[in-house]
Coordinates of C-alpha atoms in Angstrom, one line a residue:
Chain A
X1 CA 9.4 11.6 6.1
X2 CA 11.0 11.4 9.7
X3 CA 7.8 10.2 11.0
X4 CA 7.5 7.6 8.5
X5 CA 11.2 5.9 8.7
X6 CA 10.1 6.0 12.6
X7 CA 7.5 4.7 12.5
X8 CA 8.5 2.0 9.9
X9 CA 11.3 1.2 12.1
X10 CA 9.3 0.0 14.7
X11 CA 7.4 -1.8 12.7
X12 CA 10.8 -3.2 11.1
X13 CA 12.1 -4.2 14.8
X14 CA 8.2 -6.1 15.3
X15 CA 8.2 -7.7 11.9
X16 CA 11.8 -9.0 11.7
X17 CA 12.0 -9.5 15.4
X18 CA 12.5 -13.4 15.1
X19 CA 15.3 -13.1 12.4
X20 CA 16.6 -10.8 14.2
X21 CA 17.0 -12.5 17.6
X22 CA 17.8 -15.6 15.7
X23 CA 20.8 -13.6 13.8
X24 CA 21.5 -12.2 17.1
X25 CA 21.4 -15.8 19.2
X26 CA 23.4 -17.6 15.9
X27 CA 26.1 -15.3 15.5
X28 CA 27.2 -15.1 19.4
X29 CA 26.8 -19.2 19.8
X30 CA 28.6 -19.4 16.6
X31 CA 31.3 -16.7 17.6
X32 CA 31.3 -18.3 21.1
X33 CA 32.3 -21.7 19.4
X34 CA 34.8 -20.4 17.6
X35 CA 36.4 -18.5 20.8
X36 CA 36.3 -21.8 22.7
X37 CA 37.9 -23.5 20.3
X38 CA 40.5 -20.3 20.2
X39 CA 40.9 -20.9 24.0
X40 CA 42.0 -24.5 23.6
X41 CA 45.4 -23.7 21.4
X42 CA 47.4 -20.5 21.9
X43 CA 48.9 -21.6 18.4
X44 CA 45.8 -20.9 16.9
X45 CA 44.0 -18.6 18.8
X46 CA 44.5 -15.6 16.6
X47 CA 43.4 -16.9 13.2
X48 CA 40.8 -19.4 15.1
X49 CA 39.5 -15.7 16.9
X50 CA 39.5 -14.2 13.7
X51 CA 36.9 -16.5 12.0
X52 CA 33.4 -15.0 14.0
X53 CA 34.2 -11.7 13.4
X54 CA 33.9 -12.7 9.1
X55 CA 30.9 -15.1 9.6
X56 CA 29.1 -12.1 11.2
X57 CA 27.7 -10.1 8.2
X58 CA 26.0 -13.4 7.2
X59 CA 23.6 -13.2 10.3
X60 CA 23.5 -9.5 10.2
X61 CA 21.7 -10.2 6.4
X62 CA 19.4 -12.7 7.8
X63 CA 18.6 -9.8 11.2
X64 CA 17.7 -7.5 9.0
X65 CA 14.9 -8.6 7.1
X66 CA 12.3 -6.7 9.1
X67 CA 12.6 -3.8 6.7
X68 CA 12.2 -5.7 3.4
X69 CA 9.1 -7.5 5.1
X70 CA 7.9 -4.3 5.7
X71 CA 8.2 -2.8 2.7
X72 CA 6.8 -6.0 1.0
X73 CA 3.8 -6.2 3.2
X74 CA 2.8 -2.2 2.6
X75 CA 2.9 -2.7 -0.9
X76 CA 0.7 -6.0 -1.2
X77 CA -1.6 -3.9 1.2
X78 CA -1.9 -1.4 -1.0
X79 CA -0.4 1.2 2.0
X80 CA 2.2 2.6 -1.4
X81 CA -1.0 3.8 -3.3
X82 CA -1.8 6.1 -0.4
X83 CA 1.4 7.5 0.3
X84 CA 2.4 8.0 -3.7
X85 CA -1.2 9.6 -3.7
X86 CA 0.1 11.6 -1.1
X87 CA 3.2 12.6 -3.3
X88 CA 5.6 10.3 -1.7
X89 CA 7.9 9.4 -4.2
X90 CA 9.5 5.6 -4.9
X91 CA 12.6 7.1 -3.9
X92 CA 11.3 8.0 -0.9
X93 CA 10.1 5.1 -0.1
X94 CA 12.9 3.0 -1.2
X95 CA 15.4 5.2 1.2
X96 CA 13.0 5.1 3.9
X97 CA 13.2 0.9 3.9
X98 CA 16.6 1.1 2.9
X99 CA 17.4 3.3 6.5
X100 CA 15.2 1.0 8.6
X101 CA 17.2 -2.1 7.4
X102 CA 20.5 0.0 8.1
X103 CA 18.9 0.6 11.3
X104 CA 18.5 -2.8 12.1
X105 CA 21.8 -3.6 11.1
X106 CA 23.0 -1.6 13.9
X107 CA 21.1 -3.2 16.5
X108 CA 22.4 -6.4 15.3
X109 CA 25.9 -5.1 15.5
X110 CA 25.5 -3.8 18.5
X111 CA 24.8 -6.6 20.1
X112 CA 26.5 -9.0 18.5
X113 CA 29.5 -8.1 19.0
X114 CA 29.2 -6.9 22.6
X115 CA 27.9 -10.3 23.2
X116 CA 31.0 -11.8 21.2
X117 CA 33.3 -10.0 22.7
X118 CA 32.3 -10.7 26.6
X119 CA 32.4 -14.5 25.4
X120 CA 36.0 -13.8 24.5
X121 CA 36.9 -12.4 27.4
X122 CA 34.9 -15.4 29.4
X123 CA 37.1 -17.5 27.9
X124 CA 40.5 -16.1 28.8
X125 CA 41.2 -15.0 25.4
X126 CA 42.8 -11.4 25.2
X127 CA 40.6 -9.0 22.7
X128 CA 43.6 -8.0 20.3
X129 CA 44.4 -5.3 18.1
X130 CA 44.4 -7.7 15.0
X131 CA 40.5 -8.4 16.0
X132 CA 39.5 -5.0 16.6
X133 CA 40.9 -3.8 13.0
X134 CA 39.5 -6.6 12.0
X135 CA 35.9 -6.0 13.2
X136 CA 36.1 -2.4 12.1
X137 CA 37.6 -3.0 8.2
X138 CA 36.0 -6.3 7.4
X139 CA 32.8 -6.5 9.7
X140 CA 31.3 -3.3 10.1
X141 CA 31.7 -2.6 6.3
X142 CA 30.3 -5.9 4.9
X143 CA 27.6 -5.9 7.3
X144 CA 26.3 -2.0 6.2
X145 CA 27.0 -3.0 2.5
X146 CA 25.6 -6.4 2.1
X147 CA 22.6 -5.5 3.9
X148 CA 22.1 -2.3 1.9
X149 CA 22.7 -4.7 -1.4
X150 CA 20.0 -7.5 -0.2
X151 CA 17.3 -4.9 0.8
X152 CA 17.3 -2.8 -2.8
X153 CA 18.0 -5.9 -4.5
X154 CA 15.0 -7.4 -2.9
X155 CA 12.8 -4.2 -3.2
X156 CA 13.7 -3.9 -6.9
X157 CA 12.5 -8.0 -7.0
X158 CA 9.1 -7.1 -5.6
X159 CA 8.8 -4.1 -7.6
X160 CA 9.5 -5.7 -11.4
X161 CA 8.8 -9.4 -11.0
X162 CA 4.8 -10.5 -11.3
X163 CA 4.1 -12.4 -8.2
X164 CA 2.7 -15.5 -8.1
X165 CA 1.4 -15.5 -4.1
X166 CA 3.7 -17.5 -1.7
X167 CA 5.9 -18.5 -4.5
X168 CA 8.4 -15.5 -5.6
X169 CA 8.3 -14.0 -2.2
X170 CA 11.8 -11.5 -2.1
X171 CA 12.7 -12.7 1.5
X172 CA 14.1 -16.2 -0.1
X173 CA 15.8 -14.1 -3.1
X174 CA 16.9 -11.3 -1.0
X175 CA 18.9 -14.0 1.9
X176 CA 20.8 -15.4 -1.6
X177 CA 21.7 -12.6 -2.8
X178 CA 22.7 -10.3 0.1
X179 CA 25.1 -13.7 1.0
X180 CA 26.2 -14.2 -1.8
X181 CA 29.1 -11.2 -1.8
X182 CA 29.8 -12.2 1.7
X183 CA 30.2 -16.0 1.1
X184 CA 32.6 -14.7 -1.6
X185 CA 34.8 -12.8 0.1
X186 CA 34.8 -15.2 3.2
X187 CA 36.7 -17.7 0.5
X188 CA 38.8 -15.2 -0.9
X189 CA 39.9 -14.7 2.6
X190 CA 40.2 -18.0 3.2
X191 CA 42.6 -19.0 0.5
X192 CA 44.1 -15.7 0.5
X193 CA 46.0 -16.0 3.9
X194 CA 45.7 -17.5 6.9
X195 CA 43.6 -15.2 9.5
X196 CA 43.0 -12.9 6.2
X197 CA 45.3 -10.0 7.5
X198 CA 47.4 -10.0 4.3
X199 CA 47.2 -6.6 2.2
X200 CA 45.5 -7.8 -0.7
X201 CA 43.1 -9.6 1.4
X202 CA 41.8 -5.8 2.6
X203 CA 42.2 -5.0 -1.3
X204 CA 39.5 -7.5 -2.0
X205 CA 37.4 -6.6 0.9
X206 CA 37.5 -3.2 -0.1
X207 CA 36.5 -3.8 -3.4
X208 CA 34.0 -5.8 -2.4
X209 CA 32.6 -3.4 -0.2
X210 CA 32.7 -0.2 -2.6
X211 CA 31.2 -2.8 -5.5
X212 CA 28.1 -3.2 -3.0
X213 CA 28.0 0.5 -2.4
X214 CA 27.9 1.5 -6.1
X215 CA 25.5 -1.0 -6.9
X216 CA 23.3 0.1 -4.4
X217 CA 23.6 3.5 -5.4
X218 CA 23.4 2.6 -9.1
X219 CA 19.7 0.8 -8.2
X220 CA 19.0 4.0 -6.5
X221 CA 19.0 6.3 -8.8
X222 CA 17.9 3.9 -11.4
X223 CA 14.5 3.6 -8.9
X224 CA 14.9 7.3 -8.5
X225 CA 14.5 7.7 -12.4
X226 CA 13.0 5.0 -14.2
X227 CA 11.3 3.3 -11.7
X228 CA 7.1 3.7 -12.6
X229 CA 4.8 4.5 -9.8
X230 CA 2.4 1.8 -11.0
X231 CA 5.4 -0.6 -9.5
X232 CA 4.7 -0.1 -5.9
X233 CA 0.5 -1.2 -6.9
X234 CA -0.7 -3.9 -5.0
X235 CA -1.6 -6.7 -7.3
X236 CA -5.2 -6.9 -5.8
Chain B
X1 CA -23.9 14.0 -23.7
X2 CA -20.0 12.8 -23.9
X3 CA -17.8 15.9 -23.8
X4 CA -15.3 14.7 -26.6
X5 CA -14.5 18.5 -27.8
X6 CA -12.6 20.0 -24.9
X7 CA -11.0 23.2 -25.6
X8 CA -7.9 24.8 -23.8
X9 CA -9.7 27.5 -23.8
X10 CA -11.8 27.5 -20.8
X11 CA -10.3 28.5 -17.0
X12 CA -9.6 25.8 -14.3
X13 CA -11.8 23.6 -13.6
X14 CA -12.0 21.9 -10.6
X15 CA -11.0 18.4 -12.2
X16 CA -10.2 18.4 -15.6
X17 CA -9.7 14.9 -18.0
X18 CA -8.8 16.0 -21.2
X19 CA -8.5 13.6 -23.7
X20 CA -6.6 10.9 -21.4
X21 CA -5.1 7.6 -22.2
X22 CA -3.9 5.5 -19.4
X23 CA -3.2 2.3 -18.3
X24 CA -0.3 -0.3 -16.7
X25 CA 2.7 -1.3 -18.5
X26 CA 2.0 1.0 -22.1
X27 CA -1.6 -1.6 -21.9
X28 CA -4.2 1.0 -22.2
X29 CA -7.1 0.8 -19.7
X30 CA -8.7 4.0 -20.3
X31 CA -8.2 5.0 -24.4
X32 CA -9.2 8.9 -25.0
X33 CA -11.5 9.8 -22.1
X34 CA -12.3 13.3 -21.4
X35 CA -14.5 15.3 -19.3
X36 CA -14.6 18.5 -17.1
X37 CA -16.6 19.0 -13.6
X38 CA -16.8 22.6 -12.5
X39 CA -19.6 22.0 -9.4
X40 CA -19.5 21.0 -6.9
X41 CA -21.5 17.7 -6.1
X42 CA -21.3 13.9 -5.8
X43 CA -20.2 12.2 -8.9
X44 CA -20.9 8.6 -9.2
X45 CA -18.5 6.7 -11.5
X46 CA -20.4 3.8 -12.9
X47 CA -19.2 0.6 -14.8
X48 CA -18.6 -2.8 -14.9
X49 CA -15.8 -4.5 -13.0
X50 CA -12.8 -4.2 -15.6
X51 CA -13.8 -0.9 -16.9
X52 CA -11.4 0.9 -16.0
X53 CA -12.9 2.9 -13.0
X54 CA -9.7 2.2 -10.7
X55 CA -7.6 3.2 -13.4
X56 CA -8.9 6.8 -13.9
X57 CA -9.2 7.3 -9.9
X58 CA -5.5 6.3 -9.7
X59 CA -4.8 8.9 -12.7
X60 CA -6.6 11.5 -11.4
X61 CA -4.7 11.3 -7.9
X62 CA -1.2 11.3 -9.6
X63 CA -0.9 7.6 -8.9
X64 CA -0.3 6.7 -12.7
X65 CA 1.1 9.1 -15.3
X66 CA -1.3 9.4 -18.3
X67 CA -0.1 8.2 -21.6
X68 CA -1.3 11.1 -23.5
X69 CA -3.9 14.2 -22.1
X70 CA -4.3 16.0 -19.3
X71 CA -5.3 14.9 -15.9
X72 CA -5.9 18.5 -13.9
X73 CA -7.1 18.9 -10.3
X74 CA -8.0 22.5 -9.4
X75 CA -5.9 23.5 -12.3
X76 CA -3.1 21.9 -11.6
X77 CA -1.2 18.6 -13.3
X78 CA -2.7 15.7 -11.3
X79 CA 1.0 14.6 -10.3
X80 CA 2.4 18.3 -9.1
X81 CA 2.3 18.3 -5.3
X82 CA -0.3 21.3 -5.6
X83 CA -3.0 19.1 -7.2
X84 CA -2.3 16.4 -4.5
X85 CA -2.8 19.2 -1.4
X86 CA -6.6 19.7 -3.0
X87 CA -7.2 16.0 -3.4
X88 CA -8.1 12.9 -1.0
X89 CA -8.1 9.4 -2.0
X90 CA -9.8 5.7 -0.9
X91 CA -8.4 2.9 -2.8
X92 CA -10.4 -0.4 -2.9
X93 CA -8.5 -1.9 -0.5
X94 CA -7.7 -1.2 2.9
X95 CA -4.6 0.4 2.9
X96 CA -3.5 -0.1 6.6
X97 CA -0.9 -2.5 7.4
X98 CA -2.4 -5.3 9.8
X99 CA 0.0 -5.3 12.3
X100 CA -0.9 -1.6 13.2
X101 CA -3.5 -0.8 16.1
X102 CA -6.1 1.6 14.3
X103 CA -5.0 4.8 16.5
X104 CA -1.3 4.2 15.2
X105 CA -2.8 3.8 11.9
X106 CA -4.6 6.9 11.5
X107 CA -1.4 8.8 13.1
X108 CA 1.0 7.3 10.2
X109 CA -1.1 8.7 8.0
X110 CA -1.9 12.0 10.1
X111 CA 1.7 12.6 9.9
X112 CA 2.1 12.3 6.5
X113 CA -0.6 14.5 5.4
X114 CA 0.3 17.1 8.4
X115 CA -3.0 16.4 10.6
X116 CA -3.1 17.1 14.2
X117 CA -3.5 15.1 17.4
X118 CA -7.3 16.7 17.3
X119 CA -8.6 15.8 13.8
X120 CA -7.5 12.1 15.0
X121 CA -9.6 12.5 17.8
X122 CA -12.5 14.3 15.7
X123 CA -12.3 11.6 12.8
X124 CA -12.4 8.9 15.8
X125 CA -15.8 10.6 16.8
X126 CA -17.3 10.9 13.7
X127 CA -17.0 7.5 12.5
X128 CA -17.7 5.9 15.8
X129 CA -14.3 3.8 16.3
X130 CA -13.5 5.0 19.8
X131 CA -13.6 1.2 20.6
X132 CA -11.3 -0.1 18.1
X133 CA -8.8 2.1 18.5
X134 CA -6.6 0.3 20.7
X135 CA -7.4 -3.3 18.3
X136 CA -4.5 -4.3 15.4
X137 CA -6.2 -3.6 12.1
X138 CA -6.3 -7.4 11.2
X139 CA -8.4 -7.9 14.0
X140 CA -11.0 -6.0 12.8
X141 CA -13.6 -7.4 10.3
X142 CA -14.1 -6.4 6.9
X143 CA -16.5 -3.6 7.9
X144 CA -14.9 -2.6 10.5
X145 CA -11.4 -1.6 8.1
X146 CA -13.3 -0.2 6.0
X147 CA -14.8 2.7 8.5
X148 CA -11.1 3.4 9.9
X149 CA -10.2 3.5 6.1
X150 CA -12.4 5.9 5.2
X151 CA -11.7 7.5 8.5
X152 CA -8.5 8.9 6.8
X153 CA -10.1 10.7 4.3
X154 CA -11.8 13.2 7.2
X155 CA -8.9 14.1 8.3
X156 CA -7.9 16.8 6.5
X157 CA -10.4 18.9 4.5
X158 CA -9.8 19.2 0.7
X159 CA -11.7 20.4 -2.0
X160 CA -11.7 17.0 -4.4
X161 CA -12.5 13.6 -2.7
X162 CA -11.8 10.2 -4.9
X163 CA -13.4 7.2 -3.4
X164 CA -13.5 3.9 -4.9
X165 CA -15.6 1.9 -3.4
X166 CA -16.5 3.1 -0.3
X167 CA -18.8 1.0 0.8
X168 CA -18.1 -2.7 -0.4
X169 CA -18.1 -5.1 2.5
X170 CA -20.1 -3.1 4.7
X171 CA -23.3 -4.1 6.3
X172 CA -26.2 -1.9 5.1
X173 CA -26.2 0.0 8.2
X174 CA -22.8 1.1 8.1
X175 CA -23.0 2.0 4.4
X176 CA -26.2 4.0 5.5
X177 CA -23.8 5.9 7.6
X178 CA -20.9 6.1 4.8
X179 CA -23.6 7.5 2.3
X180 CA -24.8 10.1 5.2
X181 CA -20.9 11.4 5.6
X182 CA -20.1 11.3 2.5
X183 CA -23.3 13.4 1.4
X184 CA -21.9 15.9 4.0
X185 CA -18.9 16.2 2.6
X186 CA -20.2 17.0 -0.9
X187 CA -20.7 20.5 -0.1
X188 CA -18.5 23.1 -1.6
X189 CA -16.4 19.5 -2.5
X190 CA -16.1 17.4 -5.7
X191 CA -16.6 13.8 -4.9
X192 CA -15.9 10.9 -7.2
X193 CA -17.7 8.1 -5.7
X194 CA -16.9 5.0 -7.5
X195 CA -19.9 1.8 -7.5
X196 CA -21.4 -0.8 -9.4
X197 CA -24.6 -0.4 -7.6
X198 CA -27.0 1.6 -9.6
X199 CA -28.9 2.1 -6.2
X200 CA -26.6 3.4 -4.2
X201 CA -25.6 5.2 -7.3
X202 CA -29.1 7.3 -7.5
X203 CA -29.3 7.4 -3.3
X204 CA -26.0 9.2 -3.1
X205 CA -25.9 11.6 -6.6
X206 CA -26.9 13.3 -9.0
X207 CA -24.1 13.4 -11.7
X208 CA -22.9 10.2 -13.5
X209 CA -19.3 9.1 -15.2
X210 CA -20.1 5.7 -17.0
X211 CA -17.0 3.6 -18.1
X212 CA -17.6 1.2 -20.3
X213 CA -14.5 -1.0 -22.0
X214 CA -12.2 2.0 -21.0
X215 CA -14.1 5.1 -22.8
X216 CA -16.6 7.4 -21.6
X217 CA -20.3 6.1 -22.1
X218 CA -21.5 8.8 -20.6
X219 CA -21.1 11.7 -18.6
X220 CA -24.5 13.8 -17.1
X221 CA -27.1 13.7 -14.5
X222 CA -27.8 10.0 -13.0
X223 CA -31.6 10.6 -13.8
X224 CA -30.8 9.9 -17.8
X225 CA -30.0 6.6 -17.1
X226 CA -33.3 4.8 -17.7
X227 CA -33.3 0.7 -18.0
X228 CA -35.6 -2.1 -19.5
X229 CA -35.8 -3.7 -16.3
X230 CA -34.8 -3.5 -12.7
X231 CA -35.2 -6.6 -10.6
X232 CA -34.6 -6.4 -6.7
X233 CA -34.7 -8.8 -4.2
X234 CA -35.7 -8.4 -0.9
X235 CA -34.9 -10.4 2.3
X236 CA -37.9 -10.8 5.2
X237 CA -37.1 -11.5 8.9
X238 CA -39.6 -13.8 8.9
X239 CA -40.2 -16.4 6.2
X240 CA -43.4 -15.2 5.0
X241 CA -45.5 -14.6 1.7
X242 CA -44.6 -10.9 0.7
X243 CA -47.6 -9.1 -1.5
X244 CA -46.7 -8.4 -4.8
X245 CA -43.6 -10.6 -5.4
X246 CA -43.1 -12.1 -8.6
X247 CA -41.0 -14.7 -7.4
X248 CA -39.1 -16.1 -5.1
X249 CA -34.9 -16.8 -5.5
X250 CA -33.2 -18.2 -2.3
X251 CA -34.3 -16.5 0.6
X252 CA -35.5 -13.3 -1.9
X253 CA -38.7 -12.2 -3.0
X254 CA -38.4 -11.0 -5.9
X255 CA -40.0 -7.2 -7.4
X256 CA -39.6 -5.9 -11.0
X257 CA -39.6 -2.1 -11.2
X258 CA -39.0 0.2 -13.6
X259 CA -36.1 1.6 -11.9
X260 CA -34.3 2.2 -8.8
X261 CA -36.2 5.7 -7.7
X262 CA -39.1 3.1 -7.0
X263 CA -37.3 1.1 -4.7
X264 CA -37.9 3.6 -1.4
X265 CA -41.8 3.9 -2.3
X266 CA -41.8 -0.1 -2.2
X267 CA -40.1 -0.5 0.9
X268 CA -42.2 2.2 2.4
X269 CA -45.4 0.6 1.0
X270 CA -44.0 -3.1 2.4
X271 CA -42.9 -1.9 5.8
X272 CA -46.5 -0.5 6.2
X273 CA -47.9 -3.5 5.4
X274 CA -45.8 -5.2 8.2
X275 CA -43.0 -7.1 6.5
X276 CA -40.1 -6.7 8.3
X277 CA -37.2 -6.0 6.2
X278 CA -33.6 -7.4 6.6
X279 CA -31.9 -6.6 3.2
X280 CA -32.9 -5.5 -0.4
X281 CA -30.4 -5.8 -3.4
X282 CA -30.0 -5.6 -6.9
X283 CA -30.9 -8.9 -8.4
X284 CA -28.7 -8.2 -11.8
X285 CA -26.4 -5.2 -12.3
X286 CA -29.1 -3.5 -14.3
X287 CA -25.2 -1.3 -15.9
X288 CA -25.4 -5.1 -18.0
X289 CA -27.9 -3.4 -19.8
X290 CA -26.5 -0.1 -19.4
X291 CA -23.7 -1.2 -21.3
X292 CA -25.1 -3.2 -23.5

């Protein structure tokens, strides 16, 4: 099993490797924007500053598609039949992708936000304790939890849906959904309070956040129990 | 000749079907098939595309659960983990993702079956891809995947082999070669050798499982099978007047025979006579008429 999240992973990091530089690139030109404009207006630097670090989970859902196009790929080439044969289970496999795409979340983490913050600090703007909690109770979270919610939603897509070839690909599906619960509590932040550091902004994020974790482990054990073999076939 | 009485009474077999129903989505493909093996030897499953062959391969490796029956491998339920540790499978298709070089290929799957560093190395020999191991799998042509997919199954030695298909795609010469391994392996093994080739069928064994619409048609020695008519075409190098043709169809003369045991003494007799021979094939799927 090691060997095969491994090895997956790699080929995660190959597959994905153009969403995930383009995540990477958007989110520090975005987050570099917003710092400029930060830098211009003391008055507003602190809620300005605080903008990139909530627009960042929607890159880090776009970065980490290499794991869903993996597990997509091994299943229309028929790579699933062996490895059930084998007596690897759905579960398996659907933790195995589920890890890689954590594991590319990390990368894109990683480097986002080192890359973010040196921008900052290029600009004059002091890295503040307000951004850090930020980055550690909004970010960080919503990036793990979305990205965990886009890559079971899209596996359980590919695995129940009949495909029509090039039209119902998950990819498209999966970007929508795993979005989706950031767009949402991007606004609730927004008309919640300025900057978003109110208490029952963290509430919603929170909620949020735990939402996307049960869900994901609701679909989990839903592919762990009901979810047929004959699901990960390829169609040809 | 179809085994429909199975009893529970009998020891462990080394595959077992026992009155299996299976299929995808509650559709039944295969309705009430049964059938023991207890030798070893080189089982050709025979029947028309659609007839379910596929299905009972993916049954008997654990693949799909059986509506009703028993599926048994070396006494064991085909899903359990022990029945999987006596059994290796080839799927029609490839298997390999493209974007892996062949090497990395066969060590994904080395590691997942617990092979070593050295039966990579000895299944590289023995199907000849020491220059394709460093190529991406989509690089290769359709032949070529095939060999480094049946490489897999040499990796590790079991006692029941499923392969469907092994040889579609391949150039003659390379099946040749597939056929020669394969016939290897049959010793002390069970092999289910899936084809719609009645040819290759009788060149590679002697026991035959017919499908037909998802039953068993039959279930004995390939030698039973006898057909009305067996047509076979045969492709010269040169484009030359070949004795004792009936006909001619494309670039294929064409020969009736009464079946496909006579196809070697004709290409013996032809090759004597100095045609050069490219290709010979089955000019209808004589299992039509099997089926009929």
């Amino acid at each position: 099993m090691t060997s095969f999240i491994r090895t997956n992973f790699r080929r995660a990091v190959s597959f994905g490797s153009v969403y995930l530089i383009l995540a990477i690139v958007m989110s520090i030109l975005v987050g570099g924007i917003f710092s400029w404009t930060a830098s211009l207006s003391e008055d507003a630097s602190l809620y300005v500053a605080s903008q990139f670090p909530m627009m960042i989970p929607l890159f880090a859902v776009i970065g980490s598609f290499g794991g869903l196009m993996v597990f997509v790929s091994d299943r229309t080439k028929g790579v699933y039949e062996y490895l059930i044969a084998y007596g690897v289970s759905v579960y398996k496999i659907f933790w195995a992708t589920l890890l890689v795409t954590l594991g590319l979340v990390t990368i894109f983490l990683g480097i986002s936000l080192a890359g973010n913050m040196a921008i900052l600090l290029l600009m004059g703007s002091q890295i503040q304790f307000s951004l850090i909690k930020l980055i550690l109770i909004y970010t960080i979270p919503l990036c793990y939890a979305s990205t965990a919610f886009m890559c079971i939603a899209g596996m359980m897509w590919s695995s129940l849906t009949v495909r029509v070839p090039g039209v119902n690909s998950p990819i498209g599906i999966s970007a929508l959904i795993g979005m989706l619960p950031v767009m949402v509590v991007y606004f609730l932040t927004l008309f919640g309070g300025l900057g978003g550091l109110s208490t029952s902004i963290w509430i919603i994020i929170g909620g949020v956040v735990l939402l996307l974790v049960i869900l994901v482990i609701v679909m989990m054990i839903i592919a762990n129990n009901k979810m047929n073999r004959e699901r990960l076939l390829s169609d040809a | 000749m179809v085994d429909s009485q199975l009893s529970y009474s009998f020891g462990s077999p080394l595959v077992l079907f026992d009155h299996v129903s299976s299929g995808y989505s509650g559709r039944k493909v295969l309705d009430d098939v049964s059938f023991r093996i207890d030798e070893p030897a080189v089982y050709v499953v025979l029947g028309p595309n659609g007839a379910g062959k596929t299905t009972l391969f993916r049954t008997l490796a654990g693949v799909l659960k059986p509506y009703s029956g028993r599926a048994e491998i070396c006494g064991y339920s085909s899903e359990s983990q022990e029945a999987r540790a006596q059994l290796d499978y080839l799927t029609h298709i490839d298997g390999i993702p493209e974007g892996m070089s062949v090497l990395n290929a066969l060590r994904f799957y080395a590691g997942i079956i617990g092979a070593s560093e050295a039966d990579i190395d000895k299944v590289i020999g023995m199907l000849g891809l020491s220059d394709l191991v460093a190529k991406r799998f989509g690089q290769l042509s359709q032949g070529q995947k095939k060999r480094v997919s049946v490489a897999r199954i040499f990796l590790k030695e079991k006692k029941v082999y499923l392969l469907d298909e092994p040889t579609s795609n391949m150039d003659p010469k390379i099946a040749g070669e597939i056929r020669e391994l394969v016939l290897g392996l049959s010793k002390n093994r069970v092999i289910l050798y899936s084809s719609h080739n009645l040819f290759e069928a009788r060149e590679i064994g002697s026991k035959v499982i017919a499908i037909k619409q998802g039953k068993l048609a039959m279930f004995g020695n390939i030698s039973d099978i006898k057909t009305e008519k067996y047509t076979i075409g045969i492709r010269t190098l040169a484009a030359e007047d070949v004795p004792c043709a009936i006909g001619k169809e494309g670039d294929y003369h064409l020969f009736e025979l009464q079946g496909p045991e006579e196809v070697s003494d004709l290409i013996a007799k032809l090759t004597g006579q100095g045609v050069q021979i490219r290709e010979v094939k089955e000019m209808q799927n004589p299992l039509e008429e099997l089926f009929k």
